[in-house]
XYZ file of C-alpha atoms in Angstrom:
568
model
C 140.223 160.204 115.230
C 141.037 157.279 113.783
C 140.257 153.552 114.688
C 142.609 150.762 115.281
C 141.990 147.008 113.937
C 142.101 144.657 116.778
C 144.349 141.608 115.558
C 142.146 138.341 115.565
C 143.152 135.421 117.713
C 144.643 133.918 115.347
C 147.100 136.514 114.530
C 147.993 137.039 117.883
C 149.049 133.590 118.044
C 151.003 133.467 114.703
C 152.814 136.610 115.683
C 153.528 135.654 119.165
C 155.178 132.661 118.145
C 157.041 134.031 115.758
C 158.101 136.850 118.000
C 159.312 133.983 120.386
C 161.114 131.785 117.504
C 163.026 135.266 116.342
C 164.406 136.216 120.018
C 166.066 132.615 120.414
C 167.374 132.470 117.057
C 169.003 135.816 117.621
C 170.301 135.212 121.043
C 171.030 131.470 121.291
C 173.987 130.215 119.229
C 173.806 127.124 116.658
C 175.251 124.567 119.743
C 173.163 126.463 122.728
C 169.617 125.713 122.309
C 168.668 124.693 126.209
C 170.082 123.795 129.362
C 171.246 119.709 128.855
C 170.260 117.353 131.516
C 172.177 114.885 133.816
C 171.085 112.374 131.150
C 171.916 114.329 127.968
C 174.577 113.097 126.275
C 177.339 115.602 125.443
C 177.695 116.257 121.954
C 181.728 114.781 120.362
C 183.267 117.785 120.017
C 184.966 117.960 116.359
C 188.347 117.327 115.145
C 190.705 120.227 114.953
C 191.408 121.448 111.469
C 195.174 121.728 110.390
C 196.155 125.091 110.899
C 195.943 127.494 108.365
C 197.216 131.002 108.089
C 196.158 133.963 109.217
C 194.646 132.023 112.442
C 190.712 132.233 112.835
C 190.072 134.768 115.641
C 188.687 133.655 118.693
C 185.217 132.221 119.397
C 183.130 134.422 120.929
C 181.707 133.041 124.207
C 178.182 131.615 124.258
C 176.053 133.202 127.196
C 175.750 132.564 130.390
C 173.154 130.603 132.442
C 171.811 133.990 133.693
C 171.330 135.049 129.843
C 168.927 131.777 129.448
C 167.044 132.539 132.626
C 166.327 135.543 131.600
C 165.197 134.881 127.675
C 162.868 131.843 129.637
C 161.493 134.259 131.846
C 160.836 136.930 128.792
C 159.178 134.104 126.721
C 157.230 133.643 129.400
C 155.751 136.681 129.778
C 155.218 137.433 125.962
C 152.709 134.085 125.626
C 150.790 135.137 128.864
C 150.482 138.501 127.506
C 149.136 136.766 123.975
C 146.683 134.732 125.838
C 145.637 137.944 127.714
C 144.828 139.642 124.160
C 142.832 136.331 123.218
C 140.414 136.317 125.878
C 140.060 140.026 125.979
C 138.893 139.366 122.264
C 136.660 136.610 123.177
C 135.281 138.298 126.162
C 134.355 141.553 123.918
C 132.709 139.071 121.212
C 130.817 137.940 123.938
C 128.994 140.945 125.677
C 128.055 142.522 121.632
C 126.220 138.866 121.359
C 128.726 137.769 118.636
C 130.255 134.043 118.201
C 133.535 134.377 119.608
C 136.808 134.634 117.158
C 137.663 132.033 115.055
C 141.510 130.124 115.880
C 142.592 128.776 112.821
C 144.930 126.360 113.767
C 148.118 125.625 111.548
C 147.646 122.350 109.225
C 149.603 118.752 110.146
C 152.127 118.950 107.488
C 151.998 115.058 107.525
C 147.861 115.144 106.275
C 147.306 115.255 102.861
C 144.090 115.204 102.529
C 142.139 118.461 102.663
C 139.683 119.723 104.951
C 136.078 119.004 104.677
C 133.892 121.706 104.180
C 130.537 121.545 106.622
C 127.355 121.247 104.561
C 125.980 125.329 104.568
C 126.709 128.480 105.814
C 125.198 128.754 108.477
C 126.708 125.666 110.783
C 130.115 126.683 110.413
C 132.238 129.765 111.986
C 134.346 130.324 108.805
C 131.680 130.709 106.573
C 129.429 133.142 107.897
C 129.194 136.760 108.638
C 132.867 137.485 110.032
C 133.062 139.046 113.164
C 134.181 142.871 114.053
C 137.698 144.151 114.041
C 139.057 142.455 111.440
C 140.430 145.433 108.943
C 139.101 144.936 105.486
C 136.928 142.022 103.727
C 135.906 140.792 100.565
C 132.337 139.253 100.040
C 129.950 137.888 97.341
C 127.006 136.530 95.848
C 126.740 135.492 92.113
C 125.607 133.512 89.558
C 126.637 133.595 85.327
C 124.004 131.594 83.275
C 124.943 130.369 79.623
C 123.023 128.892 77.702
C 119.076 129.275 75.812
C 116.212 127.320 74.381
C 116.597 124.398 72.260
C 116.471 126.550 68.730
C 119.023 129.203 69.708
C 117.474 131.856 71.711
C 119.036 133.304 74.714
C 117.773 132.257 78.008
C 114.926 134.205 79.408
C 112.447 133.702 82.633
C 109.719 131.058 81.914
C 107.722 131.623 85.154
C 103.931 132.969 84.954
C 104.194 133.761 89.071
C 105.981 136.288 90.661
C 108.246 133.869 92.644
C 109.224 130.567 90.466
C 112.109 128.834 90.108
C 115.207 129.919 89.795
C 116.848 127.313 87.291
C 116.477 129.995 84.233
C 117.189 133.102 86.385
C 119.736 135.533 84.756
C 123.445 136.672 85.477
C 123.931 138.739 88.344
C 126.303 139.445 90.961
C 127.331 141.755 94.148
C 130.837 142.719 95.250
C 131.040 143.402 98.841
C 133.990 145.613 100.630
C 133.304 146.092 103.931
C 136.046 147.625 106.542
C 135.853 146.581 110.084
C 137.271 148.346 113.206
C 137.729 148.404 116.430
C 137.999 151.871 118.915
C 139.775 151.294 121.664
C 138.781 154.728 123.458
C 135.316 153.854 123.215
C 135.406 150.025 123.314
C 133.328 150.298 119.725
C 132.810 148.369 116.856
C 131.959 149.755 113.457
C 131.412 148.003 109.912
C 131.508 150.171 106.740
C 129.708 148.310 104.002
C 129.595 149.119 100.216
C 128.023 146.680 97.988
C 127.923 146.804 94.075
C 125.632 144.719 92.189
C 125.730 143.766 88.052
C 123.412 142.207 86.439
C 123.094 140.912 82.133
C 123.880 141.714 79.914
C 127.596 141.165 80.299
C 129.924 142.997 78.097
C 131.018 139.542 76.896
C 127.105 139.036 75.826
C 126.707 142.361 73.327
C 130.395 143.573 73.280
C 128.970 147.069 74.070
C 129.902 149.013 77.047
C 126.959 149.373 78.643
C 126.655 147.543 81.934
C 123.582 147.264 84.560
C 124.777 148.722 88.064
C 123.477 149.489 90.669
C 124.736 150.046 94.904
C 122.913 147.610 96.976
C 124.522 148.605 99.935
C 126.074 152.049 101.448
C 126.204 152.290 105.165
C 127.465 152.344 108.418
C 126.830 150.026 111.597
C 127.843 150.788 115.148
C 127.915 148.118 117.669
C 128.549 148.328 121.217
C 128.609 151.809 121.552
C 127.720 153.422 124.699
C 125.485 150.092 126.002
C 126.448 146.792 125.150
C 124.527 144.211 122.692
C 123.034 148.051 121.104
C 123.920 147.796 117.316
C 123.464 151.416 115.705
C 123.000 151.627 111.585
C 122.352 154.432 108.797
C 122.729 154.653 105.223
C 121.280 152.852 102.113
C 121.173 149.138 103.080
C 119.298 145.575 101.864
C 117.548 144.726 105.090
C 115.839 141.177 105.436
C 115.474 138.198 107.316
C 115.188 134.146 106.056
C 114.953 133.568 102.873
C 113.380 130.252 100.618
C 116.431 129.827 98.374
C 114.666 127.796 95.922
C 112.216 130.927 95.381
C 114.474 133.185 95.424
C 111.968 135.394 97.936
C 112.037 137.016 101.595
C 108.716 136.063 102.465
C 108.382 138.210 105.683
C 110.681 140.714 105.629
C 112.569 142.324 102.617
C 113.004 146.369 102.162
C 115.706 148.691 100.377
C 115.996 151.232 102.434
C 117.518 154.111 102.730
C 117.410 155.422 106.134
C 118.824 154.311 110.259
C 117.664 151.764 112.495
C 118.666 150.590 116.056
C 118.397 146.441 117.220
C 118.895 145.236 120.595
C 119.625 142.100 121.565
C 118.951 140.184 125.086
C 120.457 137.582 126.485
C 121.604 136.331 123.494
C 118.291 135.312 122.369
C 115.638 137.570 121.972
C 116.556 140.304 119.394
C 114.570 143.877 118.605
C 114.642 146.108 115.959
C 113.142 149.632 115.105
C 114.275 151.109 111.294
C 112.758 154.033 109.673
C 113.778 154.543 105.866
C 112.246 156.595 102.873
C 112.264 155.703 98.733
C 110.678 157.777 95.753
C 108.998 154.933 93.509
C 109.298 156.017 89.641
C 105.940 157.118 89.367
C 103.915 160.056 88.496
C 101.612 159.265 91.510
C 105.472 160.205 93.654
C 107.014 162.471 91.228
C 106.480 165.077 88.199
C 108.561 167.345 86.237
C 107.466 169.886 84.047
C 109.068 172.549 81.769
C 108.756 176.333 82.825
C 110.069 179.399 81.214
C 113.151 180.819 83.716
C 112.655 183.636 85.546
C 113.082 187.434 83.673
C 112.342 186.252 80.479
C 115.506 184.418 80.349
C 115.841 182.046 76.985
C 115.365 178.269 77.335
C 113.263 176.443 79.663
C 113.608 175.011 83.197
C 112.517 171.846 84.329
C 110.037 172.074 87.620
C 108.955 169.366 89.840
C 105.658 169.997 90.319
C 104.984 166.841 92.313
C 108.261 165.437 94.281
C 107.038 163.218 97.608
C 108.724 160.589 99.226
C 107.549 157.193 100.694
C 108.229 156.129 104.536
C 108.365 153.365 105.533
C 108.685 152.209 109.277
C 109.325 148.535 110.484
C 109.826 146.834 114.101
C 110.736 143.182 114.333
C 111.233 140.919 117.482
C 112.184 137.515 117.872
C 112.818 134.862 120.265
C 115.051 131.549 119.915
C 113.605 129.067 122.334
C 116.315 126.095 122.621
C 115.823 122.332 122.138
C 117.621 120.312 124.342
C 121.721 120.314 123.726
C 122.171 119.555 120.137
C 121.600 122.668 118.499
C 117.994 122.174 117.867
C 115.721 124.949 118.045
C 112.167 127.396 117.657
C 112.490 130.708 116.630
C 109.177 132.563 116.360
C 109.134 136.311 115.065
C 106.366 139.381 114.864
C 107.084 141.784 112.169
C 105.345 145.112 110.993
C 105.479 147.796 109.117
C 103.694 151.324 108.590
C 104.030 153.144 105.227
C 102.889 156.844 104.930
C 103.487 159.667 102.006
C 102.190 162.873 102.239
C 99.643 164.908 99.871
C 100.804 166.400 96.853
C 99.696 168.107 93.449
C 100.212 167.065 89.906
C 99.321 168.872 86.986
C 97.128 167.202 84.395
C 96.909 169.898 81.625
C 98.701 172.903 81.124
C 98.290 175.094 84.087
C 95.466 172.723 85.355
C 96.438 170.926 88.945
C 95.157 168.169 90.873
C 95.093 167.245 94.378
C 96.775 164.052 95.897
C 95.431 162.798 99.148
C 98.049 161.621 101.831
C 98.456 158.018 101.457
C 98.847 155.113 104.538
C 99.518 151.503 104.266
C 100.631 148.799 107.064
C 101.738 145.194 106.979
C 101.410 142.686 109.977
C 103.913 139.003 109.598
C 104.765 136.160 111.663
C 107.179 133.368 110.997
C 107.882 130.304 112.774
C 111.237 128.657 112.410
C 112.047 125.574 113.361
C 115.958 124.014 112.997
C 117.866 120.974 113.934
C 121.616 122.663 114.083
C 122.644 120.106 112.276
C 123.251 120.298 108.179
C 120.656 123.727 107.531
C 117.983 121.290 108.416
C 114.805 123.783 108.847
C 111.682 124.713 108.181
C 110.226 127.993 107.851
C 106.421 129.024 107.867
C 105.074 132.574 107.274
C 101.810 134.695 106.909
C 101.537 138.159 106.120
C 98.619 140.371 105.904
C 99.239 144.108 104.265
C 96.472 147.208 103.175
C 96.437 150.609 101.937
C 99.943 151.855 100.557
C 101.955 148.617 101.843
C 100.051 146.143 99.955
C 101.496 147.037 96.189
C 105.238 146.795 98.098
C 107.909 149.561 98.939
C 108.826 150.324 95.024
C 105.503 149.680 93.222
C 103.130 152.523 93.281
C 99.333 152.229 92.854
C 98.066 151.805 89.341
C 93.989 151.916 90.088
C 92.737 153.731 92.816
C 90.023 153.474 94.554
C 86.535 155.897 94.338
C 88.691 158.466 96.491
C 91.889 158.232 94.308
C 93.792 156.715 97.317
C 94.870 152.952 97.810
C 92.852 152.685 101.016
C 91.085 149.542 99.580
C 94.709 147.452 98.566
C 95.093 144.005 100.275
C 97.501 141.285 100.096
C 97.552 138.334 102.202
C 100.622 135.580 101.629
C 101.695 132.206 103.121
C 104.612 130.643 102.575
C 107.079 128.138 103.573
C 110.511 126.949 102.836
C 112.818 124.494 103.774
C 115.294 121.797 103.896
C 116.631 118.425 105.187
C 119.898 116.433 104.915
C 120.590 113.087 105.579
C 123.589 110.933 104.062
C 124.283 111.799 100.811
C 120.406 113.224 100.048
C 119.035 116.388 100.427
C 115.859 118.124 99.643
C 114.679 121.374 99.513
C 111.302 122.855 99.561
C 109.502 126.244 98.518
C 106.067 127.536 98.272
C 103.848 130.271 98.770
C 100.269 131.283 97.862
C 99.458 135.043 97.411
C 96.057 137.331 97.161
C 96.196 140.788 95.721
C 93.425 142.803 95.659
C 94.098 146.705 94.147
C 92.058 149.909 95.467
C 89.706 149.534 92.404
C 86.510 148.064 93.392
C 86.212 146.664 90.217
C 88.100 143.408 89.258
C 90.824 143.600 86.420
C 94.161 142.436 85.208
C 95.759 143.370 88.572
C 93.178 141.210 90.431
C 95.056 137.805 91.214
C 95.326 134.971 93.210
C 98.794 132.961 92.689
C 101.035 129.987 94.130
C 103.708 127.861 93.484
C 105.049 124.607 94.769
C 108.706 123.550 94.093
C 110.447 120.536 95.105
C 114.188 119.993 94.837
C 115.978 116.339 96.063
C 119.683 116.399 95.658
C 122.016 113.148 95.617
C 125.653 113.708 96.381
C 128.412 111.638 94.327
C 130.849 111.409 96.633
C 132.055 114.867 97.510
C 132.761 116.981 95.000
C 129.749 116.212 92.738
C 125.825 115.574 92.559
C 122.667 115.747 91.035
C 119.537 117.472 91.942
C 116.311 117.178 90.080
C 113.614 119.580 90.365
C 110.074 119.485 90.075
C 107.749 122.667 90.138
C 103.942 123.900 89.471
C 102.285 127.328 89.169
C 99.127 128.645 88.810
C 97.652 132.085 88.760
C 94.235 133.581 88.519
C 93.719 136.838 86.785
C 90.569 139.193 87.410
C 89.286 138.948 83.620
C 87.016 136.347 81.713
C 87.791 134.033 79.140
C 86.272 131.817 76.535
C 85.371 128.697 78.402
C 84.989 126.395 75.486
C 81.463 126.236 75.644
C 80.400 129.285 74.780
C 80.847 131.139 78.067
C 83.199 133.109 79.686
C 85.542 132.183 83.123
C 88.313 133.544 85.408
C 91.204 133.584 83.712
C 93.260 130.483 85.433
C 96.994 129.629 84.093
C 98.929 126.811 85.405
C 102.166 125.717 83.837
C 104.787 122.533 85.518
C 108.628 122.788 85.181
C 110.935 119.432 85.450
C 114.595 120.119 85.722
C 118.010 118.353 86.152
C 120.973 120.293 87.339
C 124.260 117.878 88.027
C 126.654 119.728 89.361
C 130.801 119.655 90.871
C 131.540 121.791 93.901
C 135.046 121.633 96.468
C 132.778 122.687 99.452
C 131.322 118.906 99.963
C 127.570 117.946 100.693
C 125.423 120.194 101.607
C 122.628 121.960 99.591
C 123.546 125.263 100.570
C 126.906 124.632 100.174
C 128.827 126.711 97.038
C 130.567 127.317 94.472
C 129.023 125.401 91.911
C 129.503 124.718 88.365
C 126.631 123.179 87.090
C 124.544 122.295 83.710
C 120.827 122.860 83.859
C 118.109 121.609 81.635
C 114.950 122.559 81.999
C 111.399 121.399 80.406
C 108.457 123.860 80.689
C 104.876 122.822 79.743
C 102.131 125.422 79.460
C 98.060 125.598 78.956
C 96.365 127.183 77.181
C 95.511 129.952 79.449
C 98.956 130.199 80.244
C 100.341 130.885 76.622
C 97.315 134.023 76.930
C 99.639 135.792 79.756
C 101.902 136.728 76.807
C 101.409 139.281 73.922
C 100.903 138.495 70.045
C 103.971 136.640 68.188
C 105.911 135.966 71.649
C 107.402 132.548 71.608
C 106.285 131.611 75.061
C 102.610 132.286 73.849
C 102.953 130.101 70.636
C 105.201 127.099 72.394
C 103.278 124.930 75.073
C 106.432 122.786 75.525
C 110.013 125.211 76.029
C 113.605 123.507 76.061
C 115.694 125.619 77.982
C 119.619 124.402 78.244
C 122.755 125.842 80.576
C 125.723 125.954 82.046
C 125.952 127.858 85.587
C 128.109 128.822 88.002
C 126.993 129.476 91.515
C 128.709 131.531 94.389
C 128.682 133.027 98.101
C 131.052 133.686 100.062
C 131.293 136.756 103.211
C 128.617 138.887 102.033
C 127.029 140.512 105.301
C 123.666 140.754 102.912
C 123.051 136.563 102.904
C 123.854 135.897 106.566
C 121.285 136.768 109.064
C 122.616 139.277 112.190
């Protein structure tokens, strides 16, 4: 069976109108347009032309008052019938929990100027996750960097944390198609999304054929189906919450899964959501092939997986919006967990010689605490999460020291974080941070022992409307689980800290806002490091020679209708 795309408001009203506008033209004559009053003037009838042969036939006759009472009444029916399909449209927006559709009304032909674009994403209807039953879509997120240090290298990532800024971060893009439908038997939405990511090199970078790629997204999402406000979802997916867009980072929640998860949503304000999912991390603690002579002494080899186990991963998340007043303002608490599990497995260590993997369990326990204004993607976001066992090294990393028991019972993590921004006028700023602990299995401390954080701080002015500057500022530190000289003849924790000062103006047609895009933007951006620092990297690399780096670029910065950076 297949579906059929329920025309948005806005089309209805377009094509109703013009429905209307073709049945007079075609059945009112040039000099019968409407029924003239007792005070409309009648029009001078025209001089007579000399006759000329042959004689013009005669005029047809124009129709009769019965003819317009009955194209009025038709006209009437067709626009109650158009505002029937409207709020039928709104009404189903409504009970799935969606904003109602969009009506895009036509432009004043007399106003020149253009429209202003609101300041982010997420205060305006037109530039946010479209609704259902609108056929197919385009979306996007990307970002081209050109440019490299001040003696001619290419660019490259000058952070020492796991989460810095994002100034020097490298091309990379996703292209979103996504088709949307409605079922009329079963009053059901569904969304088909298939996202494509690329990241650098470019061929325009190495002239070689030979491009990063990689599907982000593959899957399908049911809505309504059955019970109202139920969404329904399987396949291979990003799936996330709030980000801090200076960092670059989901804090709380951020897995790719591939997998199926249900979320529920009540009264339009509290929201649950159950998703199971499994991934294979490239590891020989997940996977391990082997060559094996075939079977009846067949010639050649065969390649066996002696170990070949998979990683699940469940998650539940609920969350609440508890409303300020009338302007928009708002708290939005959320509880978030996760349970991780593999089974047991066998690897083979020498020729013929096995080994016995126990079954491996993690979990991971978050809150966040949002607080927003409504007005300008003026928030602030706050966030702790705890995680042990399997879930602390994250759902692609797999253990690299084990504990006495050769499990990752003994992992922990703990993180804080916040992010957030304010608008006023023409200034903006932004904020990220986060401190992390990571502990491995291995009772003993080493390399994979740390303690990081960094702090970033990002005011923007706006020119006008169409340009800016911003200027960022940024430290990180790190402590590593080794010992270093300490100068006077003893040893310490390893302890790196390096600070980043950047300035990024920048021209964009959306208007102020600091989540507002496309940009085109130069960047430059000064990097100091200590001493301890310039250790982190190996023998001869420039970042452990240079404790001042020039890094110079020109950017370009987009999103637009990508279901993957707009929160359901």
């Amino acid at each position: 069976m297949s579906g059929r795309t329920l025309p948005s408001s806005s089309s209805l009203r377009a094509g109703g109108l013009a429905t209307l506008l073709c049945a007079v033209s075609l059945l009112l004559p040039r000099s019968v347009h409407a029924e003239p009053g007792d005070d409309t003037p009648e029009p001078e009838a025209p001089s007579e032309p000399p006759p000329t042969e042959p004689q013009p036939s005669a005029p047809t006759p124009g129709p009769t008052t019965e003819d317009v009472d009955a194209l009025q009444r038709r006209i009437d029916t067709l626009e109650r019938q158009v505002e029937a399909l409207r709020e039928s449209q709104a009404e189903v927006a409504e009970e799935l929990g969606k904003p109602p559709p969009v009506i895009v009304q036509p432009a004043d032909e007399d106003d020149d100027e253009p429209p202003t674009a609101p300041s982010a994403p997420a205060d305006v209807q037109y530039n946010r996750a479209p609704d259902y039953a609108d056929g197919f879509h385009f979306g996007s997120y990307g970002r081209v960097a050109i440019g490299g240090d001040h003696r001619g290298r290419p660019g490259r990532d000058g952070d020492i944390v796991a989460r810095g800024s994002r100034l020097d971060e490298s091309t990379y893009a996703e292209l979103e198609l996504r088709r949307e439908d409605y079922w009329e038997k079963t009053g059901a939405y569904t969304r088909v999304v298939a996202t494509l990511a690329l990241a650098a090199p470019l061929f325009h970078q190495t002239g070689q054929f030979d491009t990063n790629l990689g599907v982000r997204n593959l899957y399908l999402e049911e809505s309504g189906l059955g019970t109202k406000n139920l969404r329904l979802w399987a396949g291979s997916r990003m799936y996330r919450g709030d980000d801090i867009y200076l960092l670059d980072f989901w804090p709380l929640d951020n897995l790719n899964t591939i997998g199926g998860g249900a979320a529920y949503t009540i009264a339009d304000r509290t929201e649950i959501k159950l998703h199971a999912g499994a991934n294979q991390p490239n590891s020989p603690l997940f996977y391990q092939a082997v060559p094996r002579p075939p079977p009846f002494a067949q010639p050649g080899e065969a390649t066996v997986a002696i170990l070949d186990r998979q990683k699940v991963i469940s998650t539940a998340k609920v969350s609440h919006i508890f409303s300020l007043g009338d302007s928009g303002a708002g708290i939005k608490p959320v509880v978030y967990g996760e349970a991780h599990y593999a089974n047991e497995g066998q690897r083979e260590t020498e020729p013929r010689v096995f080994e016995d993997l126990p079954r491996e369990s993690g979990w991971l326990v978050g809150t966040q605490l949002g607080m927003f204004t409504g007005k300008r993607s003026t928030h602030l976001n706050l966030v702790f999460r705890a995680s042990g066992g399997l879930a602390a090294y994250g759902e692609f990393n797999a253990p690299t020291q084990l504990g006495p028991d050769r499990s990752s019972r003994g992992a922990r993590e703990y993180l804080l974080a916040a992010g957030g921004n304010y608008e006023v006028g023409p200034f903006g700023v932004m904020l990220g941070s986060y401190w992390r602990s990571f502990r491995n299995a291995s009772p003993n401390l080493d390399f994979g022992d740390l303690a990081e954080g960094a702090i970033i701080v990002r005011p923007t002015l706006w020119l006008g409307e169409i340009a800016g500057v911003s200027v960022e500022g940024s430290y990180q530190a790190q402590r590593r689980g080794v010992l270093t000289d300490d100068g006077d003849g003893g040893q310490q924790p390893l302890f790196a800290q390096i600070g980043r000062v950047g300035l990024a103006p920048f021209v964009s047609p959306g208007g102020r806002g600091n989540f507002t895009r496309p940009h085109i933007r130069l960047v430059y951006l000064l990097t100091a490091r200590d001493a301890s620092a310039r250790q982190l990297y190996a023998e001869h690399d420039v970042f452990g020679r240079r404790s001042l780096d020039h890094y110079i670029a020109l950017q370009a910065e987009w999103w637009f209708g990508s279901t993957s950076y707009f929160r359901d």
